[in-house]
Short mmCIF file of C-alpha atoms in Angstrom, two decimals:
data_model
loop_
_atom_site.label_atom_id
_atom_site.label_comp_id
_atom_site.label_asym_id
_atom_site.label_seq_id
_atom_site.Cartn_x
_atom_site.Cartn_y
_atom_site.Cartn_z
CA MET A 7 19.06 57.17 8.99
CA LYS A 8 15.64 55.76 8.39
CA GLN A 9 14.70 55.17 4.83
CA PRO A 10 11.46 56.88 3.74
CA VAL A 11 8.60 54.48 3.53
CA LYS A 12 7.28 54.18 0.03
CA PRO A 13 3.52 54.47 -0.17
CA ASP A 14 1.64 51.44 -1.40
CA PRO A 15 0.74 51.65 -5.09
CA PRO A 16 -2.85 52.63 -5.67
CA SER A 17 -5.04 49.56 -5.74
CA GLN A 18 -6.37 48.59 -9.10
CA PRO A 19 -10.02 47.66 -9.45
CA GLU A 20 -10.36 43.92 -9.71
CA ARG A 21 -11.15 42.82 -13.23
CA PRO A 22 -14.23 40.66 -13.58
CA GLN A 23 -13.29 37.01 -13.95
CA VAL A 24 -13.98 35.24 -17.22
CA VAL A 25 -16.17 32.64 -15.52
CA GLU A 26 -18.32 35.36 -13.97
CA ARG A 27 -18.70 37.03 -17.35
CA VAL A 28 -19.63 33.79 -19.07
CA ALA A 29 -22.16 32.98 -16.34
CA SER A 30 -23.80 36.40 -16.61
CA ILE A 31 -24.01 36.09 -20.41
CA LEU A 32 -25.65 32.67 -20.16
CA ARG A 33 -28.12 34.00 -17.59
CA ALA A 34 -28.96 36.96 -19.83
CA ILE A 35 -29.66 34.64 -22.77
CA SER A 36 -31.70 32.25 -20.66
CA THR A 37 -34.07 34.98 -19.44
CA GLN A 38 -35.20 35.53 -23.05
CA GLY A 39 -36.23 31.89 -23.46
CA ALA A 40 -37.02 30.61 -26.93
CA ALA A 41 -37.23 34.15 -28.33
CA GLY A 42 -33.47 34.52 -28.01
CA ALA A 43 -31.39 37.53 -27.01
CA ARG A 44 -29.82 40.23 -29.15
CA LEU A 45 -26.15 41.06 -28.78
CA LYS A 46 -26.81 44.65 -27.69
CA ASP A 47 -29.38 43.52 -25.10
CA ILE A 48 -26.93 41.00 -23.63
CA ALA A 49 -24.35 43.77 -23.32
CA VAL A 50 -26.84 46.04 -21.56
CA ASP A 51 -28.13 43.30 -19.23
CA THR A 52 -24.66 42.17 -18.20
CA GLY A 53 -22.86 45.50 -18.18
CA ILE A 54 -20.07 43.96 -20.28
CA ALA A 55 -18.68 45.88 -23.24
CA ARG A 56 -20.24 44.82 -26.51
CA PRO A 57 -16.96 43.71 -28.17
CA SER A 58 -16.19 41.50 -25.15
CA VAL A 59 -19.68 40.02 -25.25
CA HIS A 60 -19.29 39.28 -28.95
CA ARG A 61 -15.92 37.57 -28.39
CA LEU A 62 -17.23 35.43 -25.53
CA LEU A 63 -20.34 34.49 -27.51
CA SER A 64 -18.16 33.34 -30.38
CA GLU A 65 -16.15 31.14 -28.02
CA LEU A 66 -19.33 29.76 -26.40
CA ALA A 67 -20.81 29.03 -29.83
CA ALA A 68 -17.66 27.11 -30.80
CA VAL A 69 -18.40 24.58 -28.02
CA ALA A 70 -22.20 24.62 -28.62
CA TYR A 71 -23.00 26.31 -25.29
CA VAL A 72 -24.85 28.98 -27.28
CA THR A 73 -26.20 29.10 -30.79
CA GLN A 74 -27.08 32.00 -33.08
CA GLY A 75 -30.12 31.75 -35.30
CA ALA A 76 -30.84 33.27 -38.69
CA ASP A 77 -32.50 36.14 -36.82
CA LYS A 78 -29.09 36.94 -35.25
CA ARG A 79 -30.45 36.21 -31.76
CA TYR A 80 -28.54 34.03 -29.36
CA ARG A 81 -30.04 31.03 -27.54
CA LEU A 82 -28.66 28.43 -25.17
CA GLY A 83 -26.99 25.53 -26.99
CA THR A 84 -27.65 21.81 -26.81
CA ALA A 85 -24.29 21.11 -25.18
CA LEU A 86 -25.58 22.71 -21.98
CA PHE A 87 -28.37 20.14 -21.86
CA SER A 88 -25.91 17.28 -22.10
CA LEU A 89 -23.74 18.91 -19.45
CA GLY A 90 -26.73 19.26 -17.13
CA LEU A 91 -27.57 15.57 -17.44
CA SER A 92 -24.21 14.75 -15.89
CA ALA A 93 -24.68 17.06 -12.92
CA PRO A 94 -25.85 15.57 -9.59
CA HIS A 95 -29.51 16.23 -8.78
CA PRO A 96 -29.95 18.64 -5.85
CA ILE A 97 -33.08 16.84 -4.59
CA ARG A 98 -32.16 13.84 -2.45
CA ASP A 99 -35.68 12.51 -1.77
CA LEU A 100 -38.56 13.79 -3.89
CA SER A 101 -40.94 11.22 -2.41
CA ALA A 102 -40.43 12.71 1.07
CA ILE A 103 -41.11 16.17 -0.31
CA ARG A 104 -44.28 14.82 -1.96
CA VAL A 105 -45.51 13.52 1.42
CA LEU A 106 -44.93 16.93 3.02
CA ALA A 107 -46.75 18.68 0.17
CA GLN A 108 -49.74 16.35 0.55
CA GLU A 109 -49.84 16.95 4.30
CA LEU A 110 -49.97 20.70 3.66
CA ALA A 111 -52.72 20.21 1.04
CA ASP A 112 -54.72 18.07 3.48
CA HIS A 113 -54.32 20.77 6.13
CA CYS A 114 -55.41 23.72 3.99
CA GLY A 115 -57.76 21.88 1.61
CA ASP A 116 -56.37 23.62 -1.46
CA VAL A 117 -53.78 22.88 -4.15
CA VAL A 118 -50.12 22.80 -3.15
CA TYR A 119 -47.25 23.09 -5.63
CA VAL A 120 -43.51 22.54 -5.35
CA ALA A 121 -41.43 24.34 -7.96
CA LEU A 122 -37.76 24.44 -8.93
CA ARG A 123 -35.97 27.51 -10.25
CA LYS A 124 -34.90 27.60 -13.90
CA PHE A 125 -32.76 30.29 -15.49
CA ASP A 126 -35.82 32.09 -16.85
CA GLY A 127 -38.51 31.10 -14.34
CA VAL A 128 -39.79 28.11 -12.37
CA HIS A 129 -40.49 24.49 -13.27
CA TYR A 130 -43.25 22.62 -11.41
CA LEU A 131 -42.13 19.32 -9.90
CA LEU A 132 -45.30 18.18 -8.16
CA ARG A 133 -48.86 19.09 -7.25
CA ALA A 134 -50.84 17.90 -4.22
CA GLU A 135 -54.63 18.12 -4.03
CA GLY A 136 -56.66 19.22 -1.01
CA SER A 137 -60.27 18.31 -0.32
CA TYR A 138 -61.89 21.63 -1.24
CA PRO A 139 -64.05 20.94 -4.32
CA ILE A 140 -63.17 24.12 -6.24
CA ARG A 141 -59.54 23.86 -7.32
CA THR A 142 -57.14 26.02 -9.27
CA HIS A 143 -55.54 23.78 -11.87
CA LEU A 144 -53.72 26.53 -13.71
CA VAL A 145 -50.43 24.64 -13.64
CA ALA A 146 -49.63 21.01 -14.37
CA VAL A 147 -46.65 18.99 -13.23
CA ASN A 148 -43.68 19.62 -15.57
CA ASP A 149 -45.09 23.00 -16.66
CA SER A 150 -42.75 25.99 -16.58
CA LYS A 151 -43.73 29.58 -15.83
CA PRO A 152 -41.92 32.93 -15.89
CA PHE A 153 -41.00 34.25 -12.44
CA THR A 154 -43.69 36.93 -12.55
CA ALA A 155 -46.47 34.55 -13.64
CA SER A 156 -46.93 32.57 -10.41
CA TYR A 157 -46.67 32.92 -6.65
CA SER A 158 -44.01 30.20 -6.65
CA GLY A 159 -42.05 32.39 -9.05
CA LEU A 160 -42.45 35.50 -6.89
CA ALA A 161 -40.99 33.65 -3.90
CA LEU A 162 -37.89 32.81 -5.96
CA LEU A 163 -37.76 36.15 -7.75
CA ALA A 164 -36.87 37.63 -4.36
CA GLN A 165 -33.66 35.57 -4.39
CA LEU A 166 -32.24 37.12 -7.60
CA GLU A 167 -29.81 39.99 -7.91
CA GLU A 168 -31.55 43.37 -7.94
CA SER A 169 -30.63 44.21 -11.55
CA GLU A 170 -31.91 40.86 -12.85
CA ARG A 171 -35.03 41.10 -10.71
CA ASN A 172 -35.84 44.61 -11.94
CA SER A 173 -35.36 43.56 -15.55
CA LEU A 174 -37.84 40.69 -15.14
CA ILE A 175 -40.40 42.85 -13.34
CA ASN A 176 -40.19 45.53 -16.02
CA LYS A 177 -40.91 42.92 -18.69
CA LEU A 178 -43.86 41.59 -16.62
CA VAL A 179 -44.60 38.32 -18.41
CA LEU A 180 -47.94 36.90 -17.22
CA ASP A 181 -50.29 34.20 -18.47
CA ALA A 182 -53.32 36.34 -17.66
CA PRO A 183 -55.48 37.93 -20.40
CA SER A 184 -53.44 40.66 -22.11
CA ASP A 185 -56.11 43.36 -21.77
CA TRP A 186 -56.36 42.66 -18.02
CA VAL A 187 -52.58 42.96 -17.70
CA GLU A 188 -52.30 46.18 -19.71
CA GLU A 189 -55.03 47.91 -17.68
CA ARG A 190 -53.19 47.12 -14.45
CA ARG A 191 -49.54 46.97 -15.52
CA HIS A 192 -48.14 49.65 -13.19
CA HIS A 193 -50.26 48.46 -10.29
CA LEU A 194 -49.16 44.86 -10.85
CA GLU A 195 -45.49 45.89 -10.96
CA ARG A 196 -45.89 47.67 -7.60
CA GLN A 197 -47.66 44.66 -6.12
CA ILE A 198 -44.92 42.30 -7.26
CA ARG A 199 -42.26 44.52 -5.68
CA ASP A 200 -44.29 44.56 -2.45
CA LYS A 201 -44.48 40.75 -2.47
CA ILE A 202 -40.72 40.51 -2.88
CA GLU A 203 -40.31 42.66 0.23
CA ASP A 204 -42.75 40.38 2.06
CA VAL A 205 -40.58 37.37 1.20
CA ARG A 206 -37.57 39.14 2.64
CA ASN A 207 -39.34 40.35 5.78
CA LEU A 208 -41.82 37.55 6.50
CA GLY A 209 -40.30 34.57 4.72
CA TYR A 210 -43.32 34.22 2.40
CA CYS A 211 -45.61 36.24 0.15
CA SER A 212 -49.35 36.13 -0.44
CA GLY A 213 -51.87 37.94 -2.56
CA LYS A 214 -54.78 37.75 -4.92
CA ASN A 215 -55.45 38.99 -8.44
CA ILE A 216 -51.73 39.45 -9.10
CA VAL A 217 -50.73 36.64 -11.44
CA MET A 218 -54.27 35.84 -12.64
CA PRO A 219 -57.72 37.38 -12.03
CA GLY A 220 -59.73 35.49 -9.43
CA ILE A 221 -56.73 33.50 -8.20
CA ALA A 222 -55.02 33.85 -4.81
CA GLY A 223 -51.85 32.25 -3.58
CA MET A 224 -49.11 32.21 -1.01
CA ALA A 225 -45.59 30.88 -1.39
CA ALA A 226 -42.34 30.47 0.52
CA PRO A 227 -38.82 29.67 -0.66
CA ILE A 228 -37.45 26.35 0.56
CA PRO A 229 -34.18 27.02 2.41
CA SER A 230 -30.98 25.42 1.12
CA ALA A 231 -27.91 24.80 3.25
CA THR A 232 -25.53 25.13 0.31
CA ARG A 233 -26.83 27.98 -1.86
CA PRO A 234 -29.55 30.64 -2.13
CA PRO A 235 -33.07 29.15 -2.24
CA TYR A 236 -33.86 27.54 -5.59
CA MET A 237 -37.14 25.78 -4.75
CA SER A 238 -40.46 27.02 -3.43
CA VAL A 239 -43.68 25.61 -2.00
CA SER A 240 -46.99 27.36 -2.62
CA ILE A 241 -50.71 27.19 -1.93
CA SER A 242 -53.09 28.12 -4.75
CA ALA A 243 -56.80 28.79 -4.29
CA ILE A 244 -59.72 30.80 -5.56
CA GLU A 245 -59.74 34.41 -4.42
CA GLU A 246 -62.29 33.96 -1.62
CA ARG A 247 -60.31 31.18 0.06
CA LEU A 248 -57.18 33.13 0.97
CA HIS A 249 -58.45 36.20 2.79
CA ALA A 250 -56.09 38.04 5.16
CA ASP A 251 -57.07 36.16 8.34
CA ARG A 252 -56.65 32.77 6.68
CA VAL A 253 -53.27 33.75 5.27
CA LYS A 254 -52.09 34.56 8.80
CA GLU A 255 -53.46 31.23 9.99
CA LEU A 256 -51.75 29.22 7.23
CA ALA A 257 -48.42 31.09 7.15
CA PRO A 258 -46.77 29.23 10.08
CA ARG A 259 -47.70 25.86 8.57
CA LEU A 260 -46.41 26.92 5.13
CA LEU A 261 -43.08 28.01 6.63
CA ARG A 262 -42.76 24.82 8.68
CA THR A 263 -43.37 22.78 5.54
CA ALA A 264 -40.70 24.73 3.65
CA ARG A 265 -38.18 24.12 6.45
CA ALA A 266 -39.07 20.43 6.57
CA MET A 267 -38.59 20.10 2.81
CA SER A 268 -35.14 21.67 3.10
CA GLU A 269 -33.95 18.50 4.85
CA TYR A 270 -34.28 16.59 1.55
CA ILE A 271 -32.40 18.95 -0.79
CA GLU A 272 -28.80 20.09 -1.15
#
């Protein structure tokens, strides 16, 4: 007589791993920059229960990966800096990337930037100058910008998880004059979301009067063979220089440059 087959026990939802939780907490803190993050905001941003967040923060503080100030806000700790110094650099040949950036600048005549993703935005590694006499020197090498404050940042903003991306767009941190931003806030948010869709559909984004009045730009993520894109290459110009027809003309060259740069990064 055949024995009845016992049904499989109902599957239990997989519990989030500790490493994933720690990583999401560190990301949530990093997006607040020097201002620091409140415990309740970290819990909301990560979706982790507040008591669990508090316990993990205490453990991270014990090894100096986070620190809590007198204002009760949490910030990244100095131990993370030391840890980062020991990590291998993902860029194998920055000089080769510099040559490619200069070739693009010579082709378009405008300013070309290469930027690297940080937790809370982008960090500018190099700038190449074109021959056009009117230039947009809004960013210097080694400057950092929030994701929403530059075209390079918008290209990399498209690579983030939807929840993190929405949080950053809703905060809308720009370097533009505050009155200009407040008058256009909802319109700017819609434009930024449109540019993210362009990155996904076209491989690049372009626009004008989004991150700064009178400034136009176009940017593409640099592909990586080992991880989601974490670098971008961009062209920055005055508004009149990057009209729609010229954007279409420059887009193939921008994308070819991004692909060529990918050969020199991990």
